[in-house]
GROMACS .gro file of C-alpha atoms in nm:
model
  379
    1MET     CA    1   0.013   0.004   0.008
    2LYS     CA    2   0.135   0.347  -0.074
    3LYS     CA    3   0.126   0.596   0.232
    4LYS     CA    4  -0.197   0.771   0.210
    5THR     CA    5  -0.381   0.434   0.135
    6LYS     CA    6  -0.209   0.279   0.469
    7LEU     CA    7  -0.334   0.580   0.670
    8ILE     CA    8  -0.674   0.499   0.611
    9HIS     CA    9  -0.663   0.101   0.568
   10ALA     CA   10  -0.391  -0.004   0.769
   11GLY     CA   11  -0.481  -0.170   1.136
   12ILE     CA   12  -0.800  -0.318   1.252
   13VAL     CA   13  -1.080  -0.104   1.029
   14GLY     CA   14  -1.439  -0.086   1.118
   15ASP     CA   15  -1.656  -0.345   1.312
   16LYS     CA   16  -1.738  -0.693   1.167
   17GLN     CA   17  -2.007  -0.752   1.393
   18THR     CA   18  -2.227  -0.428   1.287
   19GLY     CA   19  -2.049  -0.342   0.980
   20ALA     CA   20  -1.976  -0.001   1.076
   21VAL     CA   21  -1.710   0.163   0.902
   22SER     CA   22  -1.568   0.326   1.209
   23THR     CA   23  -1.367   0.148   1.466
   24PRO     CA   24  -1.641   0.134   1.757
   25ILE     CA   25  -1.537   0.332   2.080
   26TYR     CA   26  -1.537   0.063   2.359
   27GLN     CA   27  -1.582   0.287   2.660
   28VAL     CA   28  -1.571   0.002   2.897
   29SER     CA   29  -1.316  -0.045   3.198
   30THR     CA   30  -1.358  -0.431   3.257
   31PHE     CA   31  -1.472  -0.759   3.006
   32LYS     CA   32  -1.656  -1.049   3.082
   33GLN     CA   33  -1.468  -1.386   3.089
   34ASP     CA   34  -1.609  -1.744   2.989
   35GLY     CA   35  -1.420  -1.877   3.290
   36PRO     CA   36  -1.145  -1.790   3.520
   37GLY     CA   37  -0.846  -1.645   3.322
   38ASN     CA   38  -1.023  -1.767   3.005
   39HIS     CA   39  -1.137  -1.417   2.805
   40ARG     CA   40  -1.134  -1.336   2.463
   41GLY     CA   41  -0.847  -1.123   2.422
   42PHE     CA   42  -0.935  -0.847   2.640
   43GLU     CA   43  -0.983  -0.858   3.036
   44TYR     CA   44  -0.939  -0.512   3.192
   45SER     CA   45  -0.883  -0.159   2.991
   46ARG     CA   46  -0.533  -0.087   3.186
   47THR     CA   47  -0.403  -0.408   3.017
   48GLY     CA   48  -0.557  -0.368   2.665
   49ASN     CA   49  -0.894  -0.219   2.528
   50PRO     CA   50  -1.014  -0.277   2.163
   51THR     CA   51  -1.047   0.083   2.042
   52ARG     CA   52  -0.670   0.131   2.180
   53HIS     CA   53  -0.549  -0.173   2.055
   54ALA     CA   54  -0.704  -0.060   1.679
   55LEU     CA   55  -0.479   0.240   1.716
   56GLU     CA   56  -0.172   0.052   1.832
   57GLU     CA   57  -0.202  -0.167   1.531
   58LEU     CA   58  -0.252   0.148   1.320
   59ILE     CA   59   0.078   0.304   1.420
   60LYS     CA   60   0.267   0.000   1.435
   61GLU     CA   61   0.207  -0.062   1.069
   62LEU     CA   62   0.273   0.284   0.990
   63GLU     CA   63   0.608   0.245   1.124
   64ASN     CA   64   0.679  -0.104   1.021
   65GLY     CA   65   0.717  -0.197   1.359
   66LYS     CA   66   0.671  -0.541   1.570
   67ARG     CA   67   0.464  -0.368   1.814
   68GLY     CA   68   0.269  -0.046   1.911
   69PHE     CA   69   0.181   0.123   2.207
   70ALA     CA   70  -0.086   0.412   2.304
   71PHE     CA   71  -0.018   0.638   2.632
   72SER     CA   72  -0.194   0.897   2.792
   73SER     CA   73   0.091   1.174   2.669
   74GLY     CA   74   0.405   1.230   2.496
   75MET     CA   75   0.560   1.257   2.820
   76ALA     CA   76   0.416   0.936   2.946
   77ALA     CA   77   0.541   0.739   2.644
   78MET     CA   78   0.901   0.889   2.716
   79THR     CA   79   0.863   0.808   3.060
   80ALA     CA   80   0.797   0.436   3.003
   81ILE     CA   81   1.033   0.410   2.763
   82MET     CA   82   1.295   0.506   3.012
   83MET     CA   83   1.137   0.262   3.251
   84LEU     CA   84   1.327   0.023   3.054
   85PHE     CA   85   1.652   0.091   3.182
   86ASN     CA   86   1.816   0.012   3.528
   87HIS     CA   87   1.957   0.257   3.804
   88GLY     CA   88   2.308   0.334   3.718
   89ASP     CA   89   2.210   0.316   3.331
   90HIS     CA   90   2.361   0.622   3.134
   91ILE     CA   91   2.138   0.745   2.795
   92LEU     CA   92   2.289   1.006   2.547
   93LEU     CA   93   2.050   1.254   2.443
   94THR     CA   94   2.007   1.504   2.148
   95ASP     CA   95   2.113   1.852   2.326
   96ASP     CA   96   1.817   2.022   2.131
   97VAL     CA   97   1.537   1.842   2.322
   98TYR     CA   98   1.193   1.935   2.378
   99GLY     CA   99   1.180   2.123   2.715
  100GLY     CA  100   0.942   1.874   2.873
  101SER     CA  101   1.189   1.592   2.746
  102TYR     CA  102   1.495   1.786   2.933
  103ARG     CA  103   1.296   1.827   3.246
  104VAL     CA  104   1.205   1.458   3.299
  105MET     CA  105   1.552   1.337   3.270
  106THR     CA  106   1.730   1.611   3.478
  107LYS     CA  107   1.466   1.683   3.764
  108VAL     CA  108   1.277   1.319   3.742
  109LEU     CA  109   1.420   1.047   3.632
  110ASN     CA  110   1.776   1.118   3.762
  111ARG     CA  111   1.631   1.089   4.135
  112PHE     CA  112   1.586   0.706   4.018
  113GLY     CA  113   1.978   0.652   3.934
  114LEU     CA  114   1.945   0.710   3.536
  115GLU     CA  115   2.218   0.948   3.408
  116ALA     CA  116   2.176   1.144   3.142
  117THR     CA  117   2.434   1.338   2.896
  118PHE     CA  118   2.307   1.592   2.621
  119VAL     CA  119   2.508   1.633   2.307
  120ASP     CA  120   2.498   1.779   1.976
  121THR     CA  121   2.387   1.459   1.777
  122SER     CA  122   2.392   1.604   1.426
  123ASP     CA  123   2.757   1.558   1.467
  124LEU     CA  124   2.768   1.158   1.497
  125ASN     CA  125   3.152   1.212   1.652
  126ASN     CA  126   2.996   1.367   1.946
  127LEU     CA  127   2.829   1.031   1.975
  128LYS     CA  128   3.129   0.830   1.983
  129LYS     CA  129   3.289   1.055   2.232
  130GLY     CA  130   2.962   1.044   2.447
  131ILE     CA  131   2.955   0.698   2.482
  132LYS     CA  132   3.037   0.546   2.837
  133GLU     CA  133   3.067   0.216   2.983
  134ASN     CA  134   2.728   0.204   3.161
  135THR     CA  135   2.554   0.387   2.824
  136LYS     CA  136   2.253   0.217   2.708
  137ALA     CA  137   2.058   0.399   2.445
  138LEU     CA  138   2.073   0.714   2.241
  139PHE     CA  139   1.769   0.931   2.234
  140LEU     CA  140   1.774   1.132   1.908
  141GLU     CA  141   1.533   1.410   1.808
  142SER     CA  142   1.534   1.481   1.437
  143PRO     CA  143   1.445   1.735   1.349
  144THR     CA  144   1.507   1.911   1.683
  145ASN     CA  145   1.277   2.139   1.908
  146PRO     CA  146   1.301   2.449   1.818
  147LEU     CA  147   1.638   2.460   1.636
  148LEU     CA  148   1.537   2.172   1.384
  149LYS     CA  149   1.862   2.030   1.368
  150ILE     CA  150   1.912   1.692   1.183
  151THR     CA  151   2.095   1.397   1.300
  152ASP     CA  152   2.181   1.105   1.047
  153ILE     CA  153   1.958   0.852   1.224
  154GLU     CA  154   2.112   0.561   1.017
  155GLY     CA  155   2.440   0.640   1.090
  156ALA     CA  156   2.390   0.705   1.478
  157ALA     CA  157   2.183   0.366   1.474
  158ASN     CA  158   2.513   0.198   1.331
  159ILE     CA  159   2.694   0.350   1.633
  160ALA     CA  160   2.481   0.235   1.853
  161ARG     CA  161   2.459  -0.106   1.735
  162ALA     CA  162   2.857  -0.161   1.718
  163ASN     CA  163   2.846  -0.060   2.091
  164GLY     CA  164   2.538  -0.276   2.207
  165LEU     CA  165   2.296   0.029   2.260
  166LEU     CA  166   1.930   0.087   2.171
  167THR     CA  167   1.859   0.383   1.928
  168ILE     CA  168   1.558   0.586   2.034
  169VAL     CA  169   1.403   0.836   1.773
  170ASP     CA  170   1.170   1.105   1.830
  171ASN     CA  171   0.970   1.114   1.517
  172THR     CA  172   0.735   1.366   1.665
  173PHE     CA  173   0.824   1.665   1.393
  174SER     CA  174   0.853   1.427   1.069
  175THR     CA  175   0.566   1.189   1.172
  176PRO     CA  176   0.559   0.807   0.988
  177TYR     CA  177   0.430   1.022   0.658
  178TRP     CA  178   0.776   1.157   0.598
  179GLN     CA  179   1.025   0.971   0.792
  180ASN     CA  180   1.001   0.587   0.943
  181PRO     CA  181   1.341   0.566   1.192
  182LEU     CA  182   1.275   0.178   1.245
  183ALA     CA  183   1.370   0.125   0.874
  184LEU     CA  184   1.679   0.321   0.935
  185GLY     CA  185   1.775   0.121   1.222
  186ALA     CA  186   1.639   0.256   1.517
  187ASP     CA  187   1.488   0.070   1.763
  188LEU     CA  188   1.178   0.236   1.900
  189VAL     CA  189   1.016   0.527   1.764
  190LEU     CA  190   0.847   0.760   1.981
  191HIS     CA  191   0.546   1.034   1.911
  192SER     CA  192   0.391   1.327   2.056
  193ALA     CA  193   0.072   1.216   1.902
  194THR     CA  194  -0.095   1.536   2.048
  195LYS     CA  195   0.083   1.707   1.752
  196TYR     CA  196   0.081   1.621   1.382
  197LEU     CA  197  -0.091   1.277   1.418
  198GLY     CA  198  -0.383   1.423   1.624
  199GLY     CA  199  -0.356   1.738   1.412
  200HIS     CA  200  -0.665   1.966   1.559
  201SER     CA  201  -0.584   2.047   1.925
  202ASP     CA  202  -0.849   1.829   2.040
  203VAL     CA  203  -0.629   1.526   2.216
  204VAL     CA  204  -0.334   1.458   2.401
  205ALA     CA  205  -0.140   1.136   2.354
  206GLY     CA  206   0.186   0.943   2.307
  207LEU     CA  207   0.274   0.679   2.086
  208VAL     CA  208   0.592   0.417   2.065
  209VAL     CA  209   0.655   0.155   1.830
  210VAL     CA  210   0.923  -0.123   1.887
  211ASN     CA  211   1.103  -0.333   1.612
  212ASP     CA  212   1.163  -0.620   1.844
  213ASP     CA  213   0.892  -0.899   2.035
  214ILE     CA  214   1.090  -0.914   2.333
  215LEU     CA  215   1.128  -0.553   2.365
  216GLY     CA  216   0.739  -0.521   2.280
  217GLU     CA  217   0.681  -0.759   2.588
  218GLU     CA  218   0.894  -0.529   2.811
  219LEU     CA  219   0.730  -0.249   2.735
  220HIS     CA  220   0.382  -0.396   2.758
  221PHE     CA  221   0.453  -0.490   3.097
  222ILE     CA  222   0.590  -0.183   3.204
  223GLN     CA  223   0.282   0.001   3.054
  224ASN     CA  224   0.041  -0.252   3.224
  225SER     CA  225   0.235  -0.201   3.547
  226THR     CA  226   0.257   0.179   3.572
  227GLY     CA  227  -0.101   0.241   3.357
  228GLY     CA  228  -0.016   0.526   3.185
  229VAL     CA  229  -0.254   0.444   2.891
  230LEU     CA  230  -0.485   0.653   2.639
  231GLY     CA  231  -0.855   0.598   2.673
  232PRO     CA  232  -1.085   0.489   2.392
  233GLN     CA  233  -1.202   0.824   2.327
  234ASP     CA  234  -0.899   0.981   2.263
  235SER     CA  235  -0.767   0.650   2.099
  236TRP     CA  236  -1.063   0.694   1.838
  237LEU     CA  237  -1.015   1.061   1.807
  238LEU     CA  238  -0.638   1.008   1.726
  239MET     CA  239  -0.706   0.725   1.443
  240ARG     CA  240  -0.987   0.967   1.278
  241GLY     CA  241  -0.703   1.238   1.263
  242ILE     CA  242  -0.447   0.998   1.123
  243LYS     CA  243  -0.651   0.963   0.828
  244THR     CA  244  -0.609   1.270   0.669
  245LEU     CA  245  -0.217   1.279   0.809
  246GLY     CA  246  -0.113   1.289   0.433
  247ILE     CA  247  -0.273   1.585   0.286
  248ARG     CA  248  -0.216   1.786   0.622
  249MET     CA  249   0.145   1.714   0.588
  250GLU     CA  250   0.195   1.799   0.229
  251GLU     CA  251  -0.031   2.142   0.278
  252HIS     CA  252   0.191   2.208   0.611
  253GLU     CA  253   0.499   2.179   0.402
  254LYS     CA  254   0.382   2.378   0.093
  255ASN     CA  255   0.288   2.645   0.361
  256ALA     CA  256   0.580   2.638   0.536
  257LYS     CA  257   0.809   2.654   0.239
  258GLU     CA  258   0.624   2.991   0.146
  259ILE     CA  259   0.671   3.156   0.462
  260VAL     CA  260   1.043   3.062   0.488
  261ALA     CA  261   1.105   3.206   0.145
  262TYR     CA  262   0.960   3.554   0.249
  263LEU     CA  263   1.127   3.528   0.603
  264LEU     CA  264   1.453   3.456   0.422
  265LYS     CA  265   1.435   3.809   0.287
  266HIS     CA  266   1.325   3.998   0.557
  267HIS     CA  267   1.564   4.254   0.686
  268LYS     CA  268   1.404   4.212   1.043
  269VAL     CA  269   1.505   3.871   1.046
  270SER     CA  270   1.839   3.758   1.130
  271LYS     CA  271   1.839   3.375   1.105
  272VAL     CA  272   1.573   3.124   0.972
  273TYR     CA  273   1.598   2.760   1.095
  274TYR     CA  274   1.426   2.514   0.836
  275PRO     CA  275   1.558   2.190   0.732
  276GLY     CA  276   1.448   2.227   0.355
  277ILE     CA  277   1.690   2.509   0.318
  278GLU     CA  278   1.998   2.414   0.095
  279THR     CA  279   2.203   2.614   0.339
  280HIS     CA  280   2.103   2.432   0.627
  281PRO     CA  281   2.408   2.266   0.763
  282ASN     CA  282   2.203   1.893   0.778
  283TYR     CA  283   2.038   1.973   0.437
  284VAL     CA  284   2.189   1.667   0.269
  285ILE     CA  285   2.114   1.439   0.545
  286ALA     CA  286   1.729   1.568   0.588
  287LYS     CA  287   1.686   1.503   0.211
  288LYS     CA  288   1.810   1.135   0.229
  289GLN     CA  289   1.654   1.005   0.515
  290ALA     CA  290   1.319   1.161   0.504
  291LEU     CA  291   1.056   1.246   0.222
  292GLY     CA  292   0.962   1.585   0.344
  293TYR     CA  293   1.078   1.856   0.573
  294GLY     CA  294   0.788   1.935   0.765
  295GLY     CA  295   0.541   2.236   0.857
  296MET     CA  296   0.779   2.375   1.177
  297VAL     CA  297   1.002   2.687   1.122
  298SER     CA  298   1.199   2.900   1.369
  299PHE     CA  299   1.358   3.204   1.298
  300ASP     CA  300   1.509   3.484   1.524
  301VAL     CA  301   1.393   3.864   1.515
  302GLY     CA  302   1.700   3.958   1.742
  303SER     CA  303   1.544   4.067   2.081
  304ALA     CA  304   1.254   3.951   2.302
  305GLU     CA  305   1.091   4.276   2.305
  306ARG     CA  306   1.067   4.251   1.943
  307ALA     CA  307   0.962   3.904   1.950
  308LYS     CA  308   0.687   3.962   2.191
  309LYS     CA  309   0.553   4.254   1.992
  310ILE     CA  310   0.534   4.022   1.689
  311LEU     CA  311   0.347   3.779   1.879
  312GLU     CA  312   0.113   4.068   1.987
  313ASN     CA  313   0.028   4.186   1.660
  314VAL     CA  314  -0.020   3.849   1.470
  315LYS     CA  315  -0.384   3.748   1.361
  316PHE     CA  316  -0.397   3.431   1.234
  317PHE     CA  317  -0.128   3.267   1.417
  318THR     CA  318  -0.245   3.190   1.755
  319LEU     CA  319  -0.025   3.222   2.043
  320ALA     CA  320  -0.030   2.888   2.218
  321GLU     CA  321   0.233   2.599   2.302
  322SER     CA  322   0.208   2.270   2.121
  323LEU     CA  323   0.211   2.220   1.740
  324GLY     CA  324   0.086   2.036   1.450
  325ALA     CA  325  -0.268   2.165   1.420
  326VAL     CA  326  -0.487   2.256   1.112
  327GLU     CA  327  -0.449   2.611   1.263
  328SER     CA  328  -0.099   2.802   1.267
  329LEU     CA  329   0.045   2.824   1.607
  330ILE     CA  330   0.326   3.081   1.726
  331SER     CA  331   0.551   3.072   2.052
  332ILE     CA  332   0.858   3.210   2.208
  333PRO     CA  333   1.052   2.869   2.308
  334ALA     CA  334   1.242   3.051   2.569
  335PHE     CA  335   0.965   3.174   2.759
  336MET     CA  336   0.704   2.873   2.678
  337THR     CA  337   0.809   2.528   2.541
  338HIS     CA  338   1.180   2.561   2.674
  339ALA     CA  339   1.127   2.771   2.976
  340SER     CA  340   1.227   2.444   3.194
  341ILE     CA  341   1.573   2.470   3.042
  342PRO     CA  342   1.812   2.726   3.241
  343ALA     CA  343   1.891   3.021   3.053
  344GLU     CA  344   2.249   2.976   3.050
  345ARG     CA  345   2.223   2.613   2.859
  346ARG     CA  346   1.958   2.825   2.637
  347LYS     CA  347   2.160   3.068   2.545
  348LYS     CA  348   2.466   2.806   2.473
  349LEU     CA  349   2.245   2.605   2.243
  350GLY     CA  350   2.113   2.897   2.044
  351ILE     CA  351   1.778   2.938   2.193
  352THR     CA  352   1.776   3.298   2.205
  353ASP     CA  353   1.478   3.539   2.360
  354GLY     CA  354   1.440   3.671   2.026
  355LEU     CA  355   1.347   3.311   1.892
  356ILE     CA  356   1.008   3.274   1.767
  357ARG     CA  357   0.918   2.915   1.672
  358ILE     CA  358   0.584   2.883   1.419
  359SER     CA  359   0.382   2.563   1.328
  360VAL     CA  360   0.274   2.680   1.008
  361GLY     CA  361  -0.127   2.555   0.940
  362LEU     CA  362  -0.350   2.476   0.682
  363GLU     CA  363  -0.475   2.824   0.619
  364ASP     CA  364  -0.427   3.014   0.302
  365SER     CA  365  -0.040   3.083   0.273
  366GLU     CA  366  -0.096   3.463   0.152
  367ASP     CA  367  -0.303   3.531   0.449
  368LEU     CA  368  -0.015   3.380   0.649
  369ILE     CA  369   0.264   3.571   0.510
  370GLU     CA  370   0.067   3.888   0.515
  371ASP     CA  371   0.017   3.840   0.878
  372LEU     CA  372   0.371   3.823   0.940
  373LYS     CA  373   0.453   4.091   0.719
  374GLN     CA  374   0.231   4.338   0.954
  375ALA     CA  375   0.348   4.203   1.257
  376LEU     CA  376   0.730   4.249   1.185
  377GLU     CA  377   0.674   4.617   1.029
  378ASP     CA  378   0.477   4.670   1.350
  379ALA     CA  379   0.775   4.555   1.557
   0.00000   0.00000   0.00000
């Protein structure tokens, strides 16, 4: 199947008993058993629910993996993955990760003895240098949030495999429509499904796909034990959103490219971050490993004062955290999504107070450009 067909026909579709085209919402906590321990595949909704299972089968097929898992949020999914490791284990992560990922590693999971080091994984030499005797996994974001760095996933996975490590990739920005990390050698792929997969700012969810049956059993044990599962209503909403992922991602990218072309020429914009620009330092890798560049764009306007003024003046860009929705969103990472990262570290990474991140939506691109134009002029 081609990708757009797969988005609609993969997984478990409809209901055989009634002929319903849409997978039913099984709003149920427990299931009648035919005898003690003799159930029909489902016993308790924390362990498994038919609606959630349909979603998990869908994402499994979209990422070409062995098993899929649906969690109550992207952070619940990441936390469950990190529970695969033990006290004293070391994880090597991309330096420019989502602020929540940085926070959970440095403020929560470190309490349980899990060590973390953050390096610029767009340079594979940093990975090689960062591996220690107790390193167990690489955690990559590509593209990164918010600077849109690109890591050579296949190259990183080869390094990990040579050192007996797992490779985990956060694929939120690219989605399975543009990029499939498991096909590039990764062991686990993670999504904040709240974003592009849902696509309508109406669901919070996290998805994980693994490429190994044993790893799948371990993660299911953790999911069932800790209970951070996605409910049936949200599972259904997510499946509905995924059906239109292909046409949405193509339109997001089309609009993003037109906006990037405008921003590159504007005198008040000092730098534009987008992996689809040929001058992007990792453009060749991005073109090689992904089919598209996505709808996320960051640009620097030089100061917090100017950035805040722009955010006050836009009309079609909604000031809000999150991304990947049909409506265009705008934010200043330093004060919003990445505020949990210390100021000194943000400065070192290049996440300045004047950096603006936009999630380009599905509005008419001419309206979006005109909106940015008037806001930049007033700033």
